[in-house]
Every structure is written in C-alpha cells, then in structure tokens.
Coordinates of C-alpha atoms in Angstrom, one line a residue:
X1 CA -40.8 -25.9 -53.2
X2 CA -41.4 -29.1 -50.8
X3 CA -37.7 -30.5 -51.8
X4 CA -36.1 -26.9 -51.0
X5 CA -38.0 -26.9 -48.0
X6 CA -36.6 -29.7 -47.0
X7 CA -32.6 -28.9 -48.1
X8 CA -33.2 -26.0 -45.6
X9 CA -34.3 -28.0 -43.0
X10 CA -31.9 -30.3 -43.1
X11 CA -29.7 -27.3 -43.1
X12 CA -30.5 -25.5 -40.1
X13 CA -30.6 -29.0 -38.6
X14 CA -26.8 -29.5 -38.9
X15 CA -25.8 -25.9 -38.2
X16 CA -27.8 -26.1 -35.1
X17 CA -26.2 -29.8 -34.4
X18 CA -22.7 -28.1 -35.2
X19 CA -23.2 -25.2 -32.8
X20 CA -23.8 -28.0 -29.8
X21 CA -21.1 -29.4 -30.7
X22 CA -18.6 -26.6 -30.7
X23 CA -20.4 -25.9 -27.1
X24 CA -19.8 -29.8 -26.2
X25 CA -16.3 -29.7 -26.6
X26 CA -16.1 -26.8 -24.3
X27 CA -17.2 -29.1 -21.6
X28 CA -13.9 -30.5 -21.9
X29 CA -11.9 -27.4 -21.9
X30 CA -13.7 -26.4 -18.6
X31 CA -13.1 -30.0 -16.6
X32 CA -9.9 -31.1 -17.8
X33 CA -8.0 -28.3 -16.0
X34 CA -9.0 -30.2 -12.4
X35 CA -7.5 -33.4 -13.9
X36 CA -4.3 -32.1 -14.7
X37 CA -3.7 -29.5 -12.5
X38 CA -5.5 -31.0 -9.0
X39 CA -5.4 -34.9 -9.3
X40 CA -2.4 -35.2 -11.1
X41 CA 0.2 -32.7 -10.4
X42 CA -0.3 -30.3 -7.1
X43 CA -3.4 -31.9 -4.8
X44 CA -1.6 -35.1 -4.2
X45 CA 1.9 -34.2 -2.9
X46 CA 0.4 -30.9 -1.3
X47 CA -2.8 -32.9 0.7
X48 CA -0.3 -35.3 2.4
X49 CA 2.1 -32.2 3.6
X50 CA -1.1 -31.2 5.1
X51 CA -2.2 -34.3 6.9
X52 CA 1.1 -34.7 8.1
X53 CA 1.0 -31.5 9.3
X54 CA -1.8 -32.6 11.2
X55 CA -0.5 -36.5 12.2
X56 CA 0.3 -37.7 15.9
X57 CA 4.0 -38.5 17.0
X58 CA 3.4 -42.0 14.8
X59 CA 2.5 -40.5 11.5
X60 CA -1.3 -41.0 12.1
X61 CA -4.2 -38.5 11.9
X62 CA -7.7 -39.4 13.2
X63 CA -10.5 -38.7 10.7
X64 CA -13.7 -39.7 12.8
X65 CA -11.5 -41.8 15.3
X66 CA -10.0 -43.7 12.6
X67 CA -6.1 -43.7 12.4
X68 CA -4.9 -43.6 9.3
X69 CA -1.3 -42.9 8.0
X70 CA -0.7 -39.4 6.8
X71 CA 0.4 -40.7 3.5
X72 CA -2.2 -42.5 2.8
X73 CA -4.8 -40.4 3.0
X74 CA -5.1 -38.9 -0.3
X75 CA -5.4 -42.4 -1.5
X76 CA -8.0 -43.2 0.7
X77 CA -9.7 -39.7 -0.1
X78 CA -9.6 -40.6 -3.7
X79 CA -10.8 -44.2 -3.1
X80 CA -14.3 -42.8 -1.2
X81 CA -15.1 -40.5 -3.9
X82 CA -15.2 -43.1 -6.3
X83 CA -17.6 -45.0 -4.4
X84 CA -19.8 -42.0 -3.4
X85 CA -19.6 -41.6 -7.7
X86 CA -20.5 -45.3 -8.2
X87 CA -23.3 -44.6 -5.8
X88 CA -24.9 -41.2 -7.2
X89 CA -24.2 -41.7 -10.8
X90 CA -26.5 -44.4 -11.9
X91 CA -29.6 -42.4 -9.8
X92 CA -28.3 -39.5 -11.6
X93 CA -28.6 -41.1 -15.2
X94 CA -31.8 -42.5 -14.7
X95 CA -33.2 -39.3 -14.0
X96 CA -31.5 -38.2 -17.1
X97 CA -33.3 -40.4 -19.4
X98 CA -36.4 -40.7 -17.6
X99 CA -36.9 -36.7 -17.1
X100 CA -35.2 -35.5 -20.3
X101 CA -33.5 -32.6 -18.3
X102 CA -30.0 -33.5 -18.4
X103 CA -28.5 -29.8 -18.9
X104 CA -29.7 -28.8 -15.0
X105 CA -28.5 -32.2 -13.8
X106 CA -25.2 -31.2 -15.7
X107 CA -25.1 -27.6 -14.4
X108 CA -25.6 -29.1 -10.8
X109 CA -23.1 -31.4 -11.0
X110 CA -20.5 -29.0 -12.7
X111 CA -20.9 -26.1 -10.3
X112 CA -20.3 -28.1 -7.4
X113 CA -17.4 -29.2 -8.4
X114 CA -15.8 -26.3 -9.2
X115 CA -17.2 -24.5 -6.4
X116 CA -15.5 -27.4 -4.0
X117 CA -12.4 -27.2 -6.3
X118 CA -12.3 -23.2 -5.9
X119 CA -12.3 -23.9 -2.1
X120 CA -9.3 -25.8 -2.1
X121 CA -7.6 -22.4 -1.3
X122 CA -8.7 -22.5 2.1
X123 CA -5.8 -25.5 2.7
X124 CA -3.7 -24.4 4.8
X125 CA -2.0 -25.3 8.0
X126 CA -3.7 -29.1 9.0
X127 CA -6.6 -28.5 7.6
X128 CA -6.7 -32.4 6.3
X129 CA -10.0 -32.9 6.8
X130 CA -11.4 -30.0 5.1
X131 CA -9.5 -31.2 2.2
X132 CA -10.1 -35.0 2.0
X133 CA -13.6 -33.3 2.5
X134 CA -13.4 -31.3 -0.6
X135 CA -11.4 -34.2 -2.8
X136 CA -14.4 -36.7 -2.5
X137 CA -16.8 -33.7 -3.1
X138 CA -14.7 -32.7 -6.2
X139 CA -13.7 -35.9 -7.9
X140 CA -17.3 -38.1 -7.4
X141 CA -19.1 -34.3 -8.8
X142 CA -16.8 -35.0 -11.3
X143 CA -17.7 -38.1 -12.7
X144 CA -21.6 -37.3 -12.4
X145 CA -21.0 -34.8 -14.8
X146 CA -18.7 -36.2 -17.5
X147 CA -20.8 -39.5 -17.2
X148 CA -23.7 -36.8 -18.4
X149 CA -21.2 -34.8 -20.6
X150 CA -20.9 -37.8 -22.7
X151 CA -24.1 -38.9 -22.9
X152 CA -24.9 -36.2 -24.9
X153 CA -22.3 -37.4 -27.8
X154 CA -25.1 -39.9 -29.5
X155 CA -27.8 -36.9 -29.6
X156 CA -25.1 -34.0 -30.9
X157 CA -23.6 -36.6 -33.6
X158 CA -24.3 -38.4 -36.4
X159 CA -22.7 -41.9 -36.5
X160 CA -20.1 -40.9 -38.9
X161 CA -19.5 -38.1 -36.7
X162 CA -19.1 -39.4 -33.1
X163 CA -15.1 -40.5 -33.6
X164 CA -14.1 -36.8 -35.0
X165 CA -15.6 -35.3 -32.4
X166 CA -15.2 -37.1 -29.8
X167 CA -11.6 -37.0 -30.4
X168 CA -12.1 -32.7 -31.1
X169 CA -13.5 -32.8 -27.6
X170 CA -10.6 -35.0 -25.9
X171 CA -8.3 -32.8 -27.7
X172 CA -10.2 -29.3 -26.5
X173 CA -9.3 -30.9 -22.7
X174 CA -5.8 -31.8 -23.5
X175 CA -5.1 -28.5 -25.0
X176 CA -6.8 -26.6 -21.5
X177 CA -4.8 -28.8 -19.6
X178 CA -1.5 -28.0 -21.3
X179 CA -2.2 -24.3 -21.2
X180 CA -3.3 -23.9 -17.4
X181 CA -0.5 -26.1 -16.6
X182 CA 2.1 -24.2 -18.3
X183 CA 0.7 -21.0 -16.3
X184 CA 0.1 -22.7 -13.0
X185 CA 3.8 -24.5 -13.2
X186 CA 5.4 -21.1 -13.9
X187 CA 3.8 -19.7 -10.9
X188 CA 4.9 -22.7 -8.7
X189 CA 8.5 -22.2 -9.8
X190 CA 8.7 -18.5 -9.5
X191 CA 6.5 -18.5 -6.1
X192 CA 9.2 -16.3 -4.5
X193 CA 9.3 -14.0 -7.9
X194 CA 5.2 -13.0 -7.1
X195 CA 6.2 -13.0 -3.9
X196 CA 3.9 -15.9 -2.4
X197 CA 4.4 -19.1 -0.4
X198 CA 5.2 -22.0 -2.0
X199 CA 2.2 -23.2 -0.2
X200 CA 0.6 -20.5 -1.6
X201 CA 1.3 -21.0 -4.8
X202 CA -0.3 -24.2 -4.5
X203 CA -3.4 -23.1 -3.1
X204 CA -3.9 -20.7 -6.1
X205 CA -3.5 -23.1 -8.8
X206 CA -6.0 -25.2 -7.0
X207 CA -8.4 -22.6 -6.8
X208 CA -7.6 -21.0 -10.2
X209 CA -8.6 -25.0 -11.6
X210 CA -11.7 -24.4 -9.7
X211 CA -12.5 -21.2 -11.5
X212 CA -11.4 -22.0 -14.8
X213 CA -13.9 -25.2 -14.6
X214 CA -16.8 -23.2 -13.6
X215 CA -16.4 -19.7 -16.2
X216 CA -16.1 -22.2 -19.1
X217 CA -18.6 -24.5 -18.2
X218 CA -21.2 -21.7 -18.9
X219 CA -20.4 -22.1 -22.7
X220 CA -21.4 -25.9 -23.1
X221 CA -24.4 -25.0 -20.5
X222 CA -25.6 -22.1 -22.8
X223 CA -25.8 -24.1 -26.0
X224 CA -26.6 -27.6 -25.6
X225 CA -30.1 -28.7 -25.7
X226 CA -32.3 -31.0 -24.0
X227 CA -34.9 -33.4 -25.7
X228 CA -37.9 -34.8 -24.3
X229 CA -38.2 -38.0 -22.3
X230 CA -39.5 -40.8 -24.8
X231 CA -42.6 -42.2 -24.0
X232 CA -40.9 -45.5 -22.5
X233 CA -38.6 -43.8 -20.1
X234 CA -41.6 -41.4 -18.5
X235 CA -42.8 -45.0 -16.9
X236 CA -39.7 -45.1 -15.0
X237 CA -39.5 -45.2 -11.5
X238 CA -37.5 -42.2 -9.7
X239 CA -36.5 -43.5 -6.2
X240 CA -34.5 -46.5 -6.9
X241 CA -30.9 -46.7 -4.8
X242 CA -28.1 -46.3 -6.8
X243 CA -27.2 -49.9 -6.1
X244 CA -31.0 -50.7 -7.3
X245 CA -30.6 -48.6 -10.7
X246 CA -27.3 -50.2 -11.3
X247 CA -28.6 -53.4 -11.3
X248 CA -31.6 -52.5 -13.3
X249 CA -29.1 -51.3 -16.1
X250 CA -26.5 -54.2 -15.9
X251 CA -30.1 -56.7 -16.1
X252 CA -31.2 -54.3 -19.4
X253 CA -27.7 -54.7 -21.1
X254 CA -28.0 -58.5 -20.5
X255 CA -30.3 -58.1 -23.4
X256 CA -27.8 -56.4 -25.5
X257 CA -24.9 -58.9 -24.5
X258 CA -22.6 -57.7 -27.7
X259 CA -22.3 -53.9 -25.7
X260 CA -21.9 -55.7 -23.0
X261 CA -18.6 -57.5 -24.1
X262 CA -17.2 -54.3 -25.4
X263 CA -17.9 -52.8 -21.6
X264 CA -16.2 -55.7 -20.5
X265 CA -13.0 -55.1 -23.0
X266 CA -12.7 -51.4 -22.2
X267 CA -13.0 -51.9 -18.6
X268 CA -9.7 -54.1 -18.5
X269 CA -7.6 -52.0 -21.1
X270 CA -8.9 -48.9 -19.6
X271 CA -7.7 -50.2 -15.9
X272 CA -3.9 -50.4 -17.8
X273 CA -4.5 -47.3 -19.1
X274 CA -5.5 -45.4 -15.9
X275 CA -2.7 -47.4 -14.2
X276 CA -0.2 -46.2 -16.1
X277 CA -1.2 -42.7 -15.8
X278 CA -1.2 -43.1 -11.8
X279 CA 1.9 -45.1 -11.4
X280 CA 4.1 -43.7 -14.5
X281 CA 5.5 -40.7 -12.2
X282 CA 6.0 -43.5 -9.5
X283 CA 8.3 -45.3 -11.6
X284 CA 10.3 -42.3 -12.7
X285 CA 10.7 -40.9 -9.5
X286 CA 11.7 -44.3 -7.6
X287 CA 12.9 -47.0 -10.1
X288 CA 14.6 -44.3 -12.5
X289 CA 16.0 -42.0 -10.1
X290 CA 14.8 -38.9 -12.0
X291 CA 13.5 -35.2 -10.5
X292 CA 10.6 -33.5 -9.6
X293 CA 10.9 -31.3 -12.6
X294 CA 11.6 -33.9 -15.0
X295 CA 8.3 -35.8 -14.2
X296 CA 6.2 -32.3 -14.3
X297 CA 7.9 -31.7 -17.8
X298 CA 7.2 -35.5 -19.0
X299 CA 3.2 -34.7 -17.5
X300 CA 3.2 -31.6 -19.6
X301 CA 4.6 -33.8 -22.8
X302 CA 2.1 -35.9 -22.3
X303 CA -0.7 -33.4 -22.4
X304 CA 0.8 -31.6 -25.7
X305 CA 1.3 -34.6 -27.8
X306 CA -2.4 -36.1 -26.7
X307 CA -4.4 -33.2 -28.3
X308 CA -2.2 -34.0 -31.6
X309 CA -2.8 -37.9 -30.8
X310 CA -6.5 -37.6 -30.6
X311 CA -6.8 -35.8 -33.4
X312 CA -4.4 -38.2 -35.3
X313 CA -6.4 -40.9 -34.3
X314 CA -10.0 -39.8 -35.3
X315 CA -8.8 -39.1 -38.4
X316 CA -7.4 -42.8 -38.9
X317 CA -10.7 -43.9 -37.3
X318 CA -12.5 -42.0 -40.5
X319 CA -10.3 -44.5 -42.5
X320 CA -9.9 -47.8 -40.7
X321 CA -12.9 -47.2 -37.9
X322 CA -12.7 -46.9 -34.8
X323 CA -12.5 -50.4 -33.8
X324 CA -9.3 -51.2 -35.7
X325 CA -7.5 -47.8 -34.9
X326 CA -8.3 -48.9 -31.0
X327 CA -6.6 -52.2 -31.3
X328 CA -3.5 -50.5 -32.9
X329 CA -3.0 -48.2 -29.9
X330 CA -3.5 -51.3 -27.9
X331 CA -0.7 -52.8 -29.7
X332 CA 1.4 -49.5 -29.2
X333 CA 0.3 -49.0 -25.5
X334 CA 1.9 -52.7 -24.7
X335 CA 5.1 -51.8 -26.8
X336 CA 5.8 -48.6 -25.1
X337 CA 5.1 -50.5 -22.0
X338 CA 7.8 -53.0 -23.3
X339 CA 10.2 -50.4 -23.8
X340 CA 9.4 -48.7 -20.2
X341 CA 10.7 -51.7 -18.7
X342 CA 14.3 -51.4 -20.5
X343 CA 14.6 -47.7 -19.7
X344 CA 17.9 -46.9 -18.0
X345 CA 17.9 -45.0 -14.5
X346 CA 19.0 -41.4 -14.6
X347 CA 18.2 -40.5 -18.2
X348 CA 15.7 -38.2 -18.6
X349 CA 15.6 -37.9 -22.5
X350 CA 14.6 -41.7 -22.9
X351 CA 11.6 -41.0 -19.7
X352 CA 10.2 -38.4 -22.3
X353 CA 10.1 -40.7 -25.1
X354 CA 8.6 -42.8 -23.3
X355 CA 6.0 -40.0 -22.3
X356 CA 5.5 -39.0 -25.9
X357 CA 4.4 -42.5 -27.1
X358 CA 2.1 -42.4 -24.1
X359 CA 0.9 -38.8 -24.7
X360 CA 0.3 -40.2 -28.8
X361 CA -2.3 -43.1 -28.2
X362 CA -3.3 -41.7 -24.4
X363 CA -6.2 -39.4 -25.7
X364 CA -7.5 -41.5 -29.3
X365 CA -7.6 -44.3 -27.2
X366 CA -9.9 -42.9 -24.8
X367 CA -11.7 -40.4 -27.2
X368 CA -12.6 -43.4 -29.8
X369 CA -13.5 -45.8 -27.2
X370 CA -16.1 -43.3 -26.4
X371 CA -17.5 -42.4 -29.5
X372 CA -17.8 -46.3 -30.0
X373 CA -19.6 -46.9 -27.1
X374 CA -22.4 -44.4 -28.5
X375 CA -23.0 -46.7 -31.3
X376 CA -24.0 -49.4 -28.8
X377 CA -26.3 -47.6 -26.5
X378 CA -30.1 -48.3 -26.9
X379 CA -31.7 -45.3 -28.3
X380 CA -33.3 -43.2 -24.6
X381 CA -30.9 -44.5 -22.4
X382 CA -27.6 -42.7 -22.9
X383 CA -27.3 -41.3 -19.5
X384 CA -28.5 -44.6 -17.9
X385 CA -25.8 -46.6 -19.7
X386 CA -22.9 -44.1 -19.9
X387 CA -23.0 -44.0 -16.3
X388 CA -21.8 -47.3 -16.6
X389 CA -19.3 -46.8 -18.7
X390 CA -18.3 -44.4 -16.4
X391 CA -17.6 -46.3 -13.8
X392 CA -15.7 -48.4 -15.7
X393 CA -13.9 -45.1 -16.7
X394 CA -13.2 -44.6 -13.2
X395 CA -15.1 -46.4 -10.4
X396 CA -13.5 -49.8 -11.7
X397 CA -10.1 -48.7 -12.2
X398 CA -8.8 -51.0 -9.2
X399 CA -7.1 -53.8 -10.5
X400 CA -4.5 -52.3 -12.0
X401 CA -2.9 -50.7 -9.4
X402 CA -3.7 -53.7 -7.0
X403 CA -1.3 -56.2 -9.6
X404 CA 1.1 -52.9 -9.5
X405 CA 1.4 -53.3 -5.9
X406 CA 1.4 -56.9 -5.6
X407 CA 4.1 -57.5 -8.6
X408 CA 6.3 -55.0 -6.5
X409 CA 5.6 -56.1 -2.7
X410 CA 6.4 -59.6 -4.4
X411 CA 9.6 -58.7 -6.7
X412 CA 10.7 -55.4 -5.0
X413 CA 10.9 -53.9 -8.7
X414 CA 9.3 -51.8 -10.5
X415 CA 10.4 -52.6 -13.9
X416 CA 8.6 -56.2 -12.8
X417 CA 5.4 -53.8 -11.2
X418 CA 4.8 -51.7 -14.9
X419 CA 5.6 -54.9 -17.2
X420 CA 2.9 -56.6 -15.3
X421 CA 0.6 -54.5 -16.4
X422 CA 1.1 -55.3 -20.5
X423 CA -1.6 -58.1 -19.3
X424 CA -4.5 -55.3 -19.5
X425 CA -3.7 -54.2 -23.0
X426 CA -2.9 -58.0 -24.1
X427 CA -6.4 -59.0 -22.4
X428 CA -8.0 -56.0 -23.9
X429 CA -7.1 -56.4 -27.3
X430 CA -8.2 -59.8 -27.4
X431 CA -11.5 -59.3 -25.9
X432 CA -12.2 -56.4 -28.3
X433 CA -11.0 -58.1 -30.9
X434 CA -13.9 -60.9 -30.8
X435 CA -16.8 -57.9 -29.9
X436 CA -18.5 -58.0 -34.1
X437 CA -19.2 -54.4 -33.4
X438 CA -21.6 -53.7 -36.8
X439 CA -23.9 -56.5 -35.2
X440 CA -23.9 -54.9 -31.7
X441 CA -24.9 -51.7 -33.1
X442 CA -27.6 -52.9 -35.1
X443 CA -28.8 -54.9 -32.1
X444 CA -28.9 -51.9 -29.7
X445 CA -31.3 -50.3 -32.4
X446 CA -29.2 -48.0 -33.7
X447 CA -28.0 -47.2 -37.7
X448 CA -24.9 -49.0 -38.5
X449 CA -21.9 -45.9 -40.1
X450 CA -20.3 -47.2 -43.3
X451 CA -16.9 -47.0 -41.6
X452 CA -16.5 -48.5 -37.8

C-alpha cells in the first residue's frame, strides 16, 4: 500500500511538473513576437523615419536639450533600456528568491511590456520621443521578465530534462516568431491591398506584437507555480540598489568560481552571437548589395530553421550533453562566419545559406546554454543569478558591435568587420572548453545528470 502510494505520488508529481512546463514554454510563444517583429524587423527603420520627421535643418532632434542625430536615436533608445534593465533586474531577482513570489513579479513585468508595445500604435507623425519613450519601457520590461521566465527552468525540470525543454521552449518562440512574421510581412507588402498607410501598416504590426505578447502570456501566468522562500533567503535584505544587489551576487558566485567561468564563456560567445544577429542585415544590405525583401526573407529563414535547430540540438544534447553539443555549434557558428566573409555581392541564394546555417545552431545554442546554466545555480537563488545571466544575455552584449565598428572605421569593409568577429566564438570555445562542468554542478549543490 505504502509503495503504491508512493508510485502515485511520484505520478501526480511529474504530470503536474509536465503541465508547467507545457505553460512555460508558452512564455516564449507570447515574448518572442516583440523580438522579431519590433526589434528586429519594423521598429528600427520605422523610429528613425519618425525622428527625422522630427530633426532640425541638420539632421538633429533635441530629446531634453540634447542633440542627437536622427539616425541614431534608436541606437541610443536601445542602449538606455539596457541599462535601465541592468539596473531593475538584479532588485527584481532578489525579491524573487527572497519573497518566493516570482509569478506577480512575472505578470508585472510582462503586462507592461506589452501594454508599452501595444502603444506603439500611437507613432505617428514626429512623435520620437513618445517612441524612444516606449522602446526603453518595452525592451528593459523585457529582460526583467525573461530573466524571471528562465529562472523557473531549474524548479519545472529535472536535470535530465532542462536541455529538451529548454530547447521545446526556444523552439515555441521561434515558431510564434515565424508565424506573426509571416502575417505581419504580408500585411506590410499588401498595405495598399487593406487599404492602409504604409505607415500604418507598421503601426499595426507593432501593436498587434503588443497584443499577441500579453493574450498568451496569460497561459504560462495561469499554470506556473510559485514555491516558498527558503528559510536562508527570508533573511535577505529588500532595499538594496540594483548596483548594491549586483554586487552582492557577483561577491556570492566568487564562491562558486567554476559557474562563474562558464558566465564568463557565454558572455563572450553570446556577444558574437547577438552581433551577428544585429549586424548580419547590415552586411547584406551594404557590403552585398542585396534588397529589402531579400534580408526580411533571410530573417524569416532564420526563424523557420531555429525551431528545427533547437530541437535538433536538445536531442544531440540527450546524447553527447549539452556541453559538447555547445562547442560544436561554436565550431559551426565560426565556419559559417568563415564562409560569410567569401560571399559574393548581389547573390541572394548564397545570403540564405548563409542564413540557414545561422538559423540551425542560432536557437540550440542559446536554448542549451540555458538549460546548462540551471545546473550551476545554487539551489534558492535562480532569479538572483539568472538575472545575471541575463545581462550577459543582453545588458553585456557591447563588445561585439564596438570591434564591428572599429574593424570597419579602420578597414572600410565589412567582410573585415564580420570576420572579426570569429574571435568571440574562437574565445568562447576555448574558455568553455576548460569550465569541468560535472564539478561545477556538484559544487553549486545541485545533483549531477548522467549525460551533460
């Protein structure tokens, strides 16, 4: 009787851990949209025609007496949000941990968002400031919540769980992303068809991105769970800075020096990895000589083939681990880089092989590096440390873009400007490479998987 107790305990235990997790992944499907369709494709392009809209006879506008070229300020709206996140997010995590609560911080966090997303339909005429506004509201809400999204991973997973679905979840935003792009691309085109703007157009995939975020963020909202606050983290103090409670994590993972060497690793390859997906369009556009259209089709490649690359890749994870199947994409994100670099101008068909064997390793990469990173968090700290990794996610994502710049203010190429960047990946590999990954996941206290 005991031992059949027991069978149906542990029973109702996975089904209930199963049902988070089919709710966890929807957190993906809800955010991704914003990624795709706002930062990457329409926001960009469409915030600067606004600004300049609104610039002076030089190309300046004047946010608070400032002058800043109309160009650059979606760069520079981008740029504060990240340090507005790097500011909030590690207050945010703390309160995580110490509180227990992390669905309402979630809900807060996602809901603003895509509230600030949905009011991206009030761009119109030189209404810059409203949207630079709205950017740095969007994109730092943004990483609050994915930096508690994915602190959720080590409590909904067992260890030989975390790299199949963390993978399932970067696929579930891939697949969103592919889908709302598809629709939001074919309402761009055919603008005049609906009879709308092309400004308008725009302004209704924004908001639409907004929407989408918030109606399918009420799934993962409605069946995750929170756990209590462990004895140790009801002690902690609430009103440090965010500058404070950064600190006070970096000085805690100086005791588990092993996860912080594999922080170290993904920050650089991750930084070549976010670079690439910045600049890549860049490169096409300028260096290559190809169209509008062809680098929207080569985004929406990319998006496709990741779901089917993440998935590919938790499934060798299952096989090799997750540490070896990293390295591998490592080795294929520096040979695809290699071959970017030989691309001749004015041929479309290669720029989508290259996208492909971006799109293959883009989202395993990403996903696994994740999932391993939950192995080396101290039990009752997973929002506290994941908002580090976080911000090496995205609030550390700099570099790349500054040796970009450099290589081609220096060379005036930009074959020379994306070749420079194998040095992330080459750099990565190696410091991954020497991280002894079973040891750092025993010494963060946590049960080593038979396959990592």
């Amino acid at each position: 009787m005991g031992i059949e107790t027991v069978r149906t305990g542990a029973a109702d235990e996975a089904a209930g851990r199963r049902r988070e997790q089919r709710g966890w992944y929807f957190y993906d499907w809800a955010c991704s949209v914003y990624s795709t369709s706002v930062l990457t494709v329409f926001l960009g392009p469409y915030l600067t025609s606004v600004a300049e809209a609104a610039a002076d006879a030089d190309g300046f506008v004047h946010p608070l007496g400032v002058p800043v070229r109309a160009g650059s300020f979606f760069a520079y709206s981008v740029s504060l949000s990240v340090v507005v996140a790097v500011l909030v997010m590690p207050l945010v995590g703390a309160a995580a941990d110490r509180t227990g609560r992390k669905k309402p911080l979630l809900a807060a966090a996602a809901y603003t968002g895509a509230a600030a997303t949905t009011a991206m339909f009030l761009l119109d005429g030189d209404r810059y400031l409203l949207g630079g506004l709205l950017l740095v509201v969007a994109n730092a809400a943004q990483s609050v919540a994915m930096m508690l999204y994915n602190s959720y991973l080590p409590q909904i997973a067992a260890p030989e769980e975390r790299d199949a679905v963390s993978s399932r979840g970067w696929a579930f935003g891939y697949a969103a992303g592919s889908l709302m792009l598809v629709v939001n691309l074919a309402l761009y085109l055919g603008h005049e068809a609906f009879g709308v703007t092309e400004g308008m157009a725009v302004r209704i995939c924004l908001a639409s991105a907004g929407l989408w975020w918030g109606g399918f963020a009420l799934v993962p909202l409605l069946r995750l769970r929170d756990r209590g606050p462990a004895a140790e983290r009801a002690a902690g103090h609430g009103t440090a800075s965010g500058f404070r409670q950064l600190a006070a994590t970096l000085r805690d993972m100086r005791r588990h020096p092993l996860t912080l060497a594999f922080l170290l690793a993904y920050l650089v390859y991750n930084d070549g990895i976010q670079t690439v997906i910045t600049q890549a369009s860049v490169y096409g556009s300028k260096e290559l000589g190809l169209s509008q259209s062809t680098l929207i089709g080569a985004v929406l490649l990319v998006q496709v083939l990741a779901v089917a690359g993440a998935l590919t890749m938790g499934r060798l994870a299952r096989i090799y681990g997750a540490k070896r199947t990293i390295l591998g994409s490592l080795v294929a994100w520096t040979v695809t880089l290699a071959a970017g670099y030989f691309l001749p101008a004015g041929a479309p068909v290669w720029f989508f092989v290259l996208a492909a064997g971006i799109g293959l390793v883009l989202g395993g990469s990403q996903a696994l590096s994740r999932s391993l990173f939950s192995h080396l968090v101290p039990p009752g700290k997973e929002a506290e440390y994941f908002s580090a990794y976080e911000m090496s996610d995205r609030g550390m994502s700099w570099l790349g873009p500054l040796l970009f710049g450099l290589t081609y203010q220096l060379t005036g190429s930009y074959r020379d400007a994306i070749i420079s960047l194998v040095a992330f990946f080459v750099i990565g590999f190696i410091l991954l490479a020497r991280v002894p990954v079973r040891r750092a996941i025993s010494d963060a206290g946590n049960r080593v998987p038979s396959t990592i």
